[in-house]
Amino acid sequence: MHRSTKASTAVIALSWAFLSSQIAYAETSAANANSELTDDVQDSAAQQDGDEVSRGDVIIVTARRRQETAQEVPLAISVIRGDSIESTGNFNVVKLQQLAPTLQVYTSNPRNTLVNIRGLGVPFGLTSDGFEQGVGIYVDDVYNARVAAATFDFLDVEQVEVLRGPQGTLYGKNTTAGAINITTNQPTFDFEGRAELTVGNLNFRQAKAAISGPLSDKIAARVAVATTSRRGTIFNVRSDRYINEQDNLGLRGTLLFQPNDDLSVTLSGDYSKQNPECCGTVFVRVGRTQRALARQYEALAAAQGYSVVSRNPFDRLTDIDASLNAGNKIGGASLKVKWDVGPGTFTSITAWRFWDWRPENDRDFTGLSIVAKSQNPSQQDQYSQEFRYNYSGDTIDFVLGAFGFKQRIDTQGVEQQGINASRWNLTGALATNPAVLNGLTASNTQYLKSTSAALFGQLSWKVTDALTIQPGVRLNYDKKEGFYQRRVTDGAGMEISCFNPAPAVGTIRAAQCGVYQPQLSAPSVSDWNFSYDFNANYKLAEDVLAYATYAKSFKTVGINQNGLPTDAAGNPILAAGVIKPESVNHFEVGIKTQLWDRKATFNLAAFRTDIKNYQATVTNGQLGVLRGYLANAGKVRSQGLEADFKIRPSDRFSAYANAAYTDAKYARFVDAPCPPELAGGTTATAANPASPPGTAGGFSPANCDISGQRLPGVSKWAISYGAEVNTPLTFLATEGQLYVGFDGNYRSGFSSNPSPSIYTNIEGYALSNYRVGFRSDKFEIYGWVRNVFDVDYFDLLQVAPSNVGLIAGQLGDPRTFGGTVKVSF
């Protein structure tokens, strides 16, 4: 039986057993409690810490691996609670950036998803398995190695913490840009349940349910399920179907064994799947490149009698012809043990996770069959073990930890040329012969074995009642072993060789080898790293905390897993197989305040992060490198300011505003790939220097110096804001509140290409969302409108292969509206 089938069967069996027990329990018990971390519970926790309670929210976080209020944590952190996530419609990490301005999430499909904080984390472009994420995603203390997890619906989430800056001395897996710490609702010893149903336009349907309670006086359980479906937002005239739909299912089951107050054992299992027809693009524009005019998009399309279905991307029409699929399954199991032993708490987290990815893509972005097939299915297994010991004393707190991680990823890739490929990619007589490239297929087999281990710790010394110093250290070992083999077959299915002897210039075989070349590589590398950080924080007043942090961190060594660039003879450049570790120097100062009898909070942070050997995604114009490759840029710098403000002067009104200014640039990158307007021409020489951008038939530099230019995907300004007002109301014989809420966000323009291009700049945009409804302790009903002004905006722009000048795009959601009903018992 397939491992994902086993996981789903186990979760379903757990769900059925639990539901059966709860039916029997419900007949004899009317116990009813709310599982969310309510203001009363938070206020109680604050009182235990000696804080004076007011009507303001007190948010409890575990960012430093212990429970404390968010305002006590001397680092930049955004906290979004589960009810806020649901009410604003941000049901996964991709949507979460609308509430957290310093978070950037971009996705062309679940695999090619990047999650960055302050512009840092993952190189912009097609994803390679051979490098690590700079932003760690943790769900109940379990590290998720692949960002595909970010595209799934939040399932029974209590709150999400977005931590900015390096987190290597507190978290198992080293992260250089930050961490997203997701906490789910846990089993309770009081029976409770809730259900939620949402319907909207575009045939949007979302249902969620959770039930929790005791199986005995020492065992409790919780089961949650969520399902989401929605019609696509782009209509494909070729298939007569809407594409880029949503089709998600998630299950989670948790058992809690608590024999006494000192020991708890939690067993969790989850399974999620997606099976949408996704992810297609629309035509956006054509930009002039250095190619000869006859070799650019307009002439190539006209030569084959092709006309795109619409040149207005916001008609939301496409005619792409290749099959689309974003089949995605992810899940796993974890065992968490917490034991109060000696003067502190010992924690063990043992976890296994899997990821199965079954994609089909249209990589030429047109209705022509140029790239007829593009599929890179992969399967991942990861195992992790973390041990931690926490101690809290009058003057000393510390965390000591050990972490082990093992991962294997297997990929079986296929890319195949279509009937229109010869005319698109070749010249002369060969261009008029479709059989030259039609059916030419590159099949690649690859695997990655990754192992890492770490010892880490952080100490907090309360020098005085006001001053605390906090040093941390980390020792890390990483080993990566890769294998990549590409075989090439022609349209008749015959395997071809491009060497021994090399094909003669102008022959059919030479043309085929110019598109795909066989390749074999097996990069392997291991590396040790030592990193550290130091934080000093000082209470200027009871509700004013100032802090300063320095961190010396790293992103681990990487390897290229998707094919290597080749030399003039067509041989792979083996030296490009290994990517050096990033070296990170991070500086941050901040202040956290509570104002007006703690009815308001205002936090301010300033940061600067310098990274040497920044790991960047590059291409060199070769068709034979199927997915680009990784290399080291010289230096990157990200610096800026962040401000967070919220106010709750009474139980009837609350508001917030968060802003971020981020200046993220390549401080030095002298040999970067050129943007499309400078690429595609004859290689420039001293006798024939590079031509101005967009000069048809011009000379192109071998590479470009983009030092001083901004990093892709980063808006200089990002702002989120919102407010809610309510009034008491009795509805359906139930006392509650009538409320009206608003949430909005703004992002200034950003570049959507690894090397900034005049053709891929995305203009800034602002989105507005409204909701109105009634809530009580028993139920909630509300209507909502998102993107109320129907703003047209792009999530992502992409450059088509071969430097023909075609720019395709992923569109942001149009206006959506609907209603939601929630019931608690």
mmCIF file of N, CA, C and O in Angstrom, residues 277-361:
data_model
loop_
_atom_site.group_PDB
_atom_site.id
_atom_site.type_symbol
_atom_site.label_atom_id
_atom_site.label_comp_id
_atom_site.label_asym_id
_atom_site.label_seq_id
_atom_site.Cartn_x
_atom_site.Cartn_y
_atom_site.Cartn_z
ATOM 1 N N GLU A 277 -6.822 21.344 -11.397
ATOM 2 C CA GLU A 277 -6.276 21.596 -12.728
ATOM 3 C C GLU A 277 -5.583 22.950 -12.644
ATOM 4 O O GLU A 277 -6.208 23.993 -12.709
ATOM 5 N N CYS A 278 -4.280 22.916 -12.489
ATOM 6 C CA CYS A 278 -3.492 24.097 -12.154
ATOM 7 C C CYS A 278 -2.051 23.801 -12.573
ATOM 8 O O CYS A 278 -1.664 22.614 -12.627
ATOM 9 N N CYS A 279 -1.223 24.687 -12.953
ATOM 10 C CA CYS A 279 -1.331 26.122 -12.745
ATOM 11 C C CYS A 279 -0.951 26.788 -14.064
ATOM 12 O O CYS A 279 0.231 26.773 -14.469
ATOM 13 N N GLY A 280 -1.943 27.323 -14.756
ATOM 14 C CA GLY A 280 -1.736 27.928 -16.060
ATOM 15 C C GLY A 280 -1.535 29.428 -15.974
ATOM 16 O O GLY A 280 -1.799 30.056 -14.946
ATOM 17 N N THR A 281 -1.066 30.010 -17.081
ATOM 18 C CA THR A 281 -0.752 31.435 -17.144
ATOM 19 C C THR A 281 -1.570 32.105 -18.240
ATOM 20 O O THR A 281 -2.226 31.446 -19.054
ATOM 21 N N VAL A 282 -1.505 33.434 -18.246
ATOM 22 C CA VAL A 282 -2.127 34.225 -19.317
ATOM 23 C C VAL A 282 -1.043 35.047 -20.002
ATOM 24 O O VAL A 282 0.009 35.334 -19.433
ATOM 25 N N PHE A 283 -1.307 35.415 -21.248
ATOM 26 C CA PHE A 283 -0.435 36.328 -21.986
ATOM 27 C C PHE A 283 -0.476 37.698 -21.318
ATOM 28 O O PHE A 283 -1.547 38.228 -21.017
ATOM 29 N N VAL A 284 0.710 38.284 -21.092
ATOM 30 C CA VAL A 284 0.772 39.612 -20.476
ATOM 31 C C VAL A 284 1.286 40.653 -21.453
ATOM 32 O O VAL A 284 0.649 41.664 -21.706
ATOM 33 N N ARG A 285 2.453 40.419 -22.032
ATOM 34 C CA ARG A 285 3.031 41.383 -22.956
ATOM 35 C C ARG A 285 4.169 40.728 -23.724
ATOM 36 O O ARG A 285 4.592 39.603 -23.407
ATOM 37 N N VAL A 286 4.696 41.465 -24.700
ATOM 38 C CA VAL A 286 5.895 41.065 -25.428
ATOM 39 C C VAL A 286 6.912 42.184 -25.283
ATOM 40 O O VAL A 286 6.586 43.361 -25.448
ATOM 41 N N GLY A 287 8.142 41.808 -24.949
ATOM 42 C CA GLY A 287 9.217 42.781 -24.839
ATOM 43 C C GLY A 287 10.309 42.481 -25.853
ATOM 44 O O GLY A 287 10.593 41.321 -26.155
ATOM 45 N N ARG A 288 10.912 43.516 -26.389
ATOM 46 C CA ARG A 288 11.967 43.356 -27.391
ATOM 47 C C ARG A 288 13.248 42.838 -26.729
ATOM 48 O O ARG A 288 13.700 43.366 -25.724
ATOM 49 N N THR A 289 13.812 41.761 -27.269
ATOM 50 C CA THR A 289 15.083 41.207 -26.787
ATOM 51 C C THR A 289 16.168 41.482 -27.821
ATOM 52 O O THR A 289 15.956 42.209 -28.800
ATOM 53 N N GLN A 290 17.363 40.894 -27.619
ATOM 54 C CA GLN A 290 18.487 41.104 -28.533
ATOM 55 C C GLN A 290 18.452 40.146 -29.728
ATOM 56 O O GLN A 290 19.311 40.238 -30.599
ATOM 57 N N ARG A 291 17.472 39.269 -29.744
ATOM 58 C CA ARG A 291 17.370 38.361 -30.887
ATOM 59 C C ARG A 291 17.059 39.126 -32.169
ATOM 60 O O ARG A 291 16.492 40.221 -32.135
ATOM 61 N N ALA A 292 17.387 38.491 -33.309
ATOM 62 C CA ALA A 292 16.941 39.043 -34.591
ATOM 63 C C ALA A 292 15.419 39.076 -34.598
ATOM 64 O O ALA A 292 14.760 38.223 -34.000
ATOM 65 N N LEU A 293 14.836 40.065 -35.275
ATOM 66 C CA LEU A 293 13.379 40.217 -35.262
ATOM 67 C C LEU A 293 12.667 38.948 -35.703
ATOM 68 O O LEU A 293 11.607 38.598 -35.170
ATOM 69 N N ALA A 294 13.244 38.245 -36.682
ATOM 70 C CA ALA A 294 12.604 37.021 -37.177
ATOM 71 C C ALA A 294 12.602 35.917 -36.128
ATOM 72 O O ALA A 294 11.858 34.942 -36.273
ATOM 73 N N ARG A 295 13.416 36.087 -35.069
ATOM 74 C CA ARG A 295 13.514 35.071 -34.035
ATOM 75 C C ARG A 295 12.820 35.506 -32.746
ATOM 76 O O ARG A 295 13.011 34.890 -31.709
ATOM 77 N N GLN A 296 12.009 36.548 -32.810
ATOM 78 C CA GLN A 296 11.291 37.007 -31.633
ATOM 79 C C GLN A 296 9.821 36.613 -31.733
ATOM 80 O O GLN A 296 9.323 36.183 -32.770
ATOM 81 N N TYR A 297 9.117 36.791 -30.621
ATOM 82 C CA TYR A 297 7.778 36.208 -30.462
ATOM 83 C C TYR A 297 6.831 36.573 -31.603
ATOM 84 O O TYR A 297 6.174 35.687 -32.179
ATOM 85 N N GLU A 298 6.706 37.842 -31.932
ATOM 86 C CA GLU A 298 5.697 38.247 -32.908
ATOM 87 C C GLU A 298 5.914 37.555 -34.257
ATOM 88 O O GLU A 298 4.966 37.048 -34.872
ATOM 89 N N ALA A 299 7.172 37.519 -34.713
ATOM 90 C CA ALA A 299 7.460 36.892 -36.004
ATOM 91 C C ALA A 299 7.293 35.382 -35.922
ATOM 92 O O ALA A 299 6.749 34.756 -36.860
ATOM 93 N N LEU A 300 7.720 34.765 -34.839
ATOM 94 C CA LEU A 300 7.597 33.317 -34.704
ATOM 95 C C LEU A 300 6.137 32.890 -34.638
ATOM 96 O O LEU A 300 5.745 31.873 -35.224
ATOM 97 N N ALA A 301 5.315 33.655 -33.938
ATOM 98 C CA ALA A 301 3.890 33.330 -33.863
ATOM 99 C C ALA A 301 3.222 33.520 -35.219
ATOM 100 O O ALA A 301 2.427 32.674 -35.653
ATOM 101 N N ALA A 302 3.541 34.621 -35.884
ATOM 102 C CA ALA A 302 2.931 34.880 -37.193
ATOM 103 C C ALA A 302 3.320 33.826 -38.212
ATOM 104 O O ALA A 302 2.502 33.440 -39.063
ATOM 105 N N ALA A 303 4.550 33.319 -38.121
ATOM 106 C CA ALA A 303 5.012 32.306 -39.073
ATOM 107 C C ALA A 303 4.208 31.019 -38.962
ATOM 108 O O ALA A 303 4.146 30.240 -39.916
ATOM 109 N N GLN A 304 3.577 30.791 -37.815
ATOM 110 C CA GLN A 304 2.782 29.581 -37.645
ATOM 111 C C GLN A 304 1.295 29.894 -37.579
ATOM 112 O O GLN A 304 0.487 29.040 -37.186
ATOM 113 N N GLY A 305 0.948 31.145 -37.963
ATOM 114 C CA GLY A 305 -0.466 31.515 -37.987
ATOM 115 C C GLY A 305 -1.107 31.534 -36.620
ATOM 116 O O GLY A 305 -2.322 31.343 -36.486
ATOM 117 N N TYR A 306 -0.297 31.810 -35.590
ATOM 118 C CA TYR A 306 -0.818 31.757 -34.224
ATOM 119 C C TYR A 306 -1.128 33.148 -33.711
ATOM 120 O O TYR A 306 -0.336 34.088 -33.866
ATOM 121 N N SER A 307 -2.274 33.291 -33.098
ATOM 122 C CA SER A 307 -2.661 34.535 -32.456
ATOM 123 C C SER A 307 -3.215 34.203 -31.079
ATOM 124 O O SER A 307 -4.098 33.349 -30.943
ATOM 125 N N VAL A 308 -2.688 34.873 -30.056
ATOM 126 C CA VAL A 308 -3.120 34.593 -28.690
ATOM 127 C C VAL A 308 -4.587 34.977 -28.526
ATOM 128 O O VAL A 308 -5.090 35.887 -29.200
ATOM 129 N N VAL A 309 -5.296 34.285 -27.643
ATOM 130 C CA VAL A 309 -6.735 34.476 -27.499
ATOM 131 C C VAL A 309 -7.080 35.869 -26.999
ATOM 132 O O VAL A 309 -8.108 36.431 -27.369
ATOM 133 N N SER A 310 -6.231 36.468 -26.187
ATOM 134 C CA SER A 310 -6.466 37.829 -25.713
ATOM 135 C C SER A 310 -5.145 38.447 -25.305
ATOM 136 O O SER A 310 -4.315 37.790 -24.664
ATOM 137 N N ARG A 311 -4.973 39.717 -25.638
ATOM 138 C CA ARG A 311 -3.780 40.448 -25.213
ATOM 139 C C ARG A 311 -4.038 41.276 -23.968
ATOM 140 O O ARG A 311 -3.149 41.996 -23.509
ATOM 141 N N ASN A 312 -5.228 41.202 -23.448
ATOM 142 C CA ASN A 312 -5.536 41.833 -22.163
ATOM 143 C C ASN A 312 -5.551 40.737 -21.102
ATOM 144 O O ASN A 312 -6.474 39.923 -21.042
ATOM 145 N N PRO A 313 -4.523 40.681 -20.238
ATOM 146 C CA PRO A 313 -4.450 39.566 -19.282
ATOM 147 C C PRO A 313 -5.664 39.495 -18.370
ATOM 148 O O PRO A 313 -6.029 38.400 -17.916
ATOM 149 N N PHE A 314 -6.305 40.629 -18.117
ATOM 150 C CA PHE A 314 -7.411 40.625 -17.162
ATOM 151 C C PHE A 314 -8.755 40.297 -17.811
ATOM 152 O O PHE A 314 -9.788 40.371 -17.149
ATOM 153 N N ASP A 315 -8.712 39.906 -19.083
ATOM 154 C CA ASP A 315 -9.855 39.172 -19.640
ATOM 155 C C ASP A 315 -9.921 37.770 -19.046
ATOM 156 O O ASP A 315 -10.925 37.075 -19.191
ATOM 157 N N ARG A 316 -8.810 37.343 -18.433
ATOM 158 C CA ARG A 316 -8.698 36.039 -17.767
ATOM 159 C C ARG A 316 -8.982 34.890 -18.740
ATOM 160 O O ARG A 316 -9.703 33.953 -18.445
ATOM 161 N N LEU A 317 -8.361 35.003 -19.917
ATOM 162 C CA LEU A 317 -8.488 33.990 -20.951
ATOM 163 C C LEU A 317 -7.110 33.458 -21.318
ATOM 164 O O LEU A 317 -6.127 34.210 -21.348
ATOM 165 N N THR A 318 -7.038 32.177 -21.614
ATOM 166 C CA THR A 318 -5.805 31.578 -22.086
ATOM 167 C C THR A 318 -6.146 30.493 -23.087
ATOM 168 O O THR A 318 -7.312 30.086 -23.211
ATOM 169 N N ASP A 319 -5.130 30.031 -23.826
ATOM 170 C CA ASP A 319 -5.347 28.943 -24.781
ATOM 171 C C ASP A 319 -4.220 27.913 -24.691
ATOM 172 O O ASP A 319 -3.935 27.212 -25.666
ATOM 173 N N ILE A 320 -3.572 27.820 -23.537
ATOM 174 C CA ILE A 320 -2.478 26.868 -23.393
ATOM 175 C C ILE A 320 -2.986 25.452 -23.666
ATOM 176 O O ILE A 320 -4.116 25.099 -23.340
ATOM 177 N N ASP A 321 -2.114 24.645 -24.292
ATOM 178 C CA ASP A 321 -2.565 23.358 -24.823
ATOM 179 C C ASP A 321 -2.079 22.149 -24.041
ATOM 180 O O ASP A 321 -2.622 21.052 -24.185
ATOM 181 N N ALA A 322 -1.042 22.295 -23.226
ATOM 182 C CA ALA A 322 -0.521 21.132 -22.505
ATOM 183 C C ALA A 322 -1.421 20.793 -21.312
ATOM 184 O O ALA A 322 -2.169 21.633 -20.812
ATOM 185 N N SER A 323 -1.341 19.550 -20.873
ATOM 186 C CA SER A 323 -2.111 19.128 -19.703
ATOM 187 C C SER A 323 -1.614 19.857 -18.463
ATOM 188 O O SER A 323 -0.422 20.132 -18.317
ATOM 189 N N LEU A 324 -2.554 20.158 -17.569
ATOM 190 C CA LEU A 324 -2.223 20.830 -16.321
ATOM 191 C C LEU A 324 -2.641 19.964 -15.143
ATOM 192 O O LEU A 324 -3.712 19.365 -15.154
ATOM 193 N N ASN A 325 -1.781 19.935 -14.138
ATOM 194 C CA ASN A 325 -2.135 19.248 -12.904
ATOM 195 C C ASN A 325 -1.190 19.730 -11.809
ATOM 196 O O ASN A 325 -0.030 20.032 -12.076
ATOM 197 N N ALA A 326 -1.719 19.828 -10.612
ATOM 198 C CA ALA A 326 -0.900 20.163 -9.450
ATOM 199 C C ALA A 326 -1.235 19.197 -8.331
ATOM 200 O O ALA A 326 -1.507 19.592 -7.197
ATOM 201 N N GLY A 327 -1.237 17.901 -8.661
ATOM 202 C CA GLY A 327 -1.522 16.880 -7.666
ATOM 203 C C GLY A 327 -0.484 16.894 -6.561
ATOM 204 O O GLY A 327 0.714 16.816 -6.825
ATOM 205 N N ASN A 328 -0.949 16.984 -5.332
ATOM 206 C CA ASN A 328 -0.054 17.263 -4.225
ATOM 207 C C ASN A 328 -0.585 16.552 -2.987
ATOM 208 O O ASN A 328 -1.737 16.747 -2.599
ATOM 209 N N LYS A 329 0.236 15.706 -2.395
ATOM 210 C CA LYS A 329 -0.152 15.021 -1.163
ATOM 211 C C LYS A 329 0.956 15.217 -0.139
ATOM 212 O O LYS A 329 2.133 15.072 -0.460
ATOM 213 N N ILE A 330 0.541 15.535 1.069
ATOM 214 C CA ILE A 330 1.519 15.757 2.123
ATOM 215 C C ILE A 330 0.927 15.301 3.440
ATOM 216 O O ILE A 330 -0.280 15.379 3.659
ATOM 217 N N GLY A 331 1.768 14.772 4.313
ATOM 218 C CA GLY A 331 1.256 14.302 5.591
ATOM 219 C C GLY A 331 2.366 13.717 6.431
ATOM 220 O O GLY A 331 3.548 13.805 6.103
ATOM 221 N N GLY A 332 1.968 13.101 7.533
ATOM 222 C CA GLY A 332 2.961 12.487 8.399
ATOM 223 C C GLY A 332 2.427 12.248 9.787
ATOM 224 O O GLY A 332 1.223 12.324 10.051
ATOM 225 N N ALA A 333 3.341 11.935 10.683
ATOM 226 C CA ALA A 333 2.994 11.640 12.075
ATOM 227 C C ALA A 333 4.104 12.158 12.971
ATOM 228 O O ALA A 333 5.272 12.261 12.562
ATOM 229 N N SER A 334 3.738 12.507 14.207
ATOM 230 C CA SER A 334 4.732 12.990 15.161
ATOM 231 C C SER A 334 4.369 12.516 16.561
ATOM 232 O O SER A 334 3.196 12.288 16.881
ATOM 233 N N LEU A 335 5.384 12.366 17.385
ATOM 234 C CA LEU A 335 5.217 11.993 18.786
ATOM 235 C C LEU A 335 5.973 13.029 19.620
ATOM 236 O O LEU A 335 7.195 13.169 19.492
ATOM 237 N N LYS A 336 5.231 13.737 20.470
ATOM 238 C CA LYS A 336 5.824 14.769 21.311
ATOM 239 C C LYS A 336 5.681 14.383 22.771
ATOM 240 O O LYS A 336 4.575 14.108 23.246
ATOM 241 N N VAL A 337 6.792 14.392 23.482
ATOM 242 C CA VAL A 337 6.811 14.059 24.905
ATOM 243 C C VAL A 337 7.321 15.275 25.671
ATOM 244 O O VAL A 337 8.396 15.808 25.359
ATOM 245 N N LYS A 338 6.538 15.716 26.657
ATOM 246 C CA LYS A 338 6.966 16.793 27.550
ATOM 247 C C LYS A 338 6.976 16.253 28.978
ATOM 248 O O LYS A 338 5.965 15.730 29.441
ATOM 249 N N TRP A 339 8.109 16.413 29.654
ATOM 250 C CA TRP A 339 8.286 15.830 30.970
ATOM 251 C C TRP A 339 8.969 16.860 31.873
ATOM 252 O O TRP A 339 10.084 17.294 31.620
ATOM 253 N N ASP A 340 8.244 17.268 32.910
ATOM 254 C CA ASP A 340 8.829 18.155 33.908
ATOM 255 C C ASP A 340 9.724 17.321 34.809
ATOM 256 O O ASP A 340 9.260 16.576 35.684
ATOM 257 N N VAL A 341 11.015 17.427 34.558
ATOM 258 C CA VAL A 341 11.974 16.602 35.280
ATOM 259 C C VAL A 341 13.054 17.516 35.836
ATOM 260 O O VAL A 341 13.570 18.406 35.152
ATOM 261 N N GLY A 342 13.412 17.298 37.113
ATOM 262 C CA GLY A 342 14.385 18.170 37.743
ATOM 263 C C GLY A 342 13.839 19.589 37.815
ATOM 264 O O GLY A 342 12.640 19.814 37.999
ATOM 265 N N PRO A 343 14.676 20.579 37.630
ATOM 266 C CA PRO A 343 14.214 21.973 37.716
ATOM 267 C C PRO A 343 13.638 22.508 36.412
ATOM 268 O O PRO A 343 13.239 23.666 36.343
ATOM 269 N N GLY A 344 13.590 21.695 35.349
ATOM 270 C CA GLY A 344 13.132 22.183 34.056
ATOM 271 C C GLY A 344 12.221 21.202 33.357
ATOM 272 O O GLY A 344 11.659 20.283 33.969
ATOM 273 N N THR A 345 12.071 21.396 32.045
ATOM 274 C CA THR A 345 11.183 20.574 31.229
ATOM 275 C C THR A 345 11.963 19.971 30.072
ATOM 276 O O THR A 345 12.647 20.690 29.320
ATOM 277 N N PHE A 346 11.844 18.657 29.931
ATOM 278 C CA PHE A 346 12.452 17.936 28.808
ATOM 279 C C PHE A 346 11.389 17.713 27.739
ATOM 280 O O PHE A 346 10.267 17.290 28.032
ATOM 281 N N THR A 347 11.746 18.008 26.491
ATOM 282 C CA THR A 347 10.826 17.838 25.364
ATOM 283 C C THR A 347 11.504 17.017 24.281
ATOM 284 O O THR A 347 12.657 17.273 23.914
ATOM 285 N N SER A 348 10.771 16.033 23.752
ATOM 286 C CA SER A 348 11.239 15.220 22.618
ATOM 287 C C SER A 348 10.184 15.273 21.533
ATOM 288 O O SER A 348 8.997 15.068 21.800
ATOM 289 N N ILE A 349 10.612 15.577 20.304
ATOM 290 C CA ILE A 349 9.697 15.577 19.161
ATOM 291 C C ILE A 349 10.265 14.656 18.093
ATOM 292 O O ILE A 349 11.341 14.915 17.535
ATOM 293 N N THR A 350 9.572 13.562 17.831
ATOM 294 C CA THR A 350 9.953 12.596 16.805
ATOM 295 C C THR A 350 8.938 12.693 15.675
ATOM 296 O O THR A 350 7.732 12.642 15.931
ATOM 297 N N ALA A 351 9.402 12.849 14.442
ATOM 298 C CA ALA A 351 8.445 13.098 13.358
ATOM 299 C C ALA A 351 8.893 12.441 12.061
ATOM 300 O O ALA A 351 10.090 12.300 11.784
ATOM 301 N N TRP A 352 7.901 12.040 11.298
ATOM 302 C CA TRP A 352 8.084 11.578 9.909
ATOM 303 C C TRP A 352 7.084 12.317 9.043
ATOM 304 O O TRP A 352 5.926 12.504 9.416
ATOM 305 N N ARG A 353 7.563 12.775 7.892
ATOM 306 C CA ARG A 353 6.665 13.453 6.959
ATOM 307 C C ARG A 353 6.959 12.981 5.542
ATOM 308 O O ARG A 353 8.092 12.588 5.220
ATOM 309 N N PHE A 354 5.910 13.022 4.704
ATOM 310 C CA PHE A 354 6.091 12.667 3.301
ATOM 311 C C PHE A 354 5.461 13.752 2.430
ATOM 312 O O PHE A 354 4.614 14.534 2.869
ATOM 313 N N TRP A 355 5.916 13.761 1.186
ATOM 314 C CA TRP A 355 5.360 14.689 0.194
ATOM 315 C C TRP A 355 5.419 14.007 -1.169
ATOM 316 O O TRP A 355 6.480 13.562 -1.604
ATOM 317 N N ASP A 356 4.272 13.883 -1.823
ATOM 318 C CA ASP A 356 4.184 13.355 -3.190
ATOM 319 C C ASP A 356 3.685 14.459 -4.107
ATOM 320 O O ASP A 356 2.629 15.045 -3.864
ATOM 321 N N TRP A 357 4.415 14.708 -5.167
ATOM 322 C CA TRP A 357 4.130 15.826 -6.066
ATOM 323 C C TRP A 357 3.963 15.277 -7.482
ATOM 324 O O TRP A 357 4.862 14.632 -8.014
ATOM 325 N N ARG A 358 2.775 15.510 -8.107
ATOM 326 C CA ARG A 358 2.450 14.973 -9.431
ATOM 327 C C ARG A 358 2.046 16.113 -10.363
ATOM 328 O O ARG A 358 0.872 16.375 -10.579
ATOM 329 N N PRO A 359 3.018 16.822 -10.935
ATOM 330 C CA PRO A 359 2.686 18.003 -11.729
ATOM 331 C C PRO A 359 2.605 17.727 -13.227
ATOM 332 O O PRO A 359 3.211 16.792 -13.755
ATOM 333 N N GLU A 360 1.847 18.578 -13.902
ATOM 334 C CA GLU A 360 1.859 18.691 -15.362
ATOM 335 C C GLU A 360 1.767 20.177 -15.664
ATOM 336 O O GLU A 360 0.907 20.882 -15.132
ATOM 337 N N ASN A 361 2.648 20.665 -16.550
ATOM 338 C CA ASN A 361 2.748 22.103 -16.794
ATOM 339 C C ASN A 361 2.813 22.409 -18.281
ATOM 340 O O ASN A 361 3.183 21.550 -19.090
#
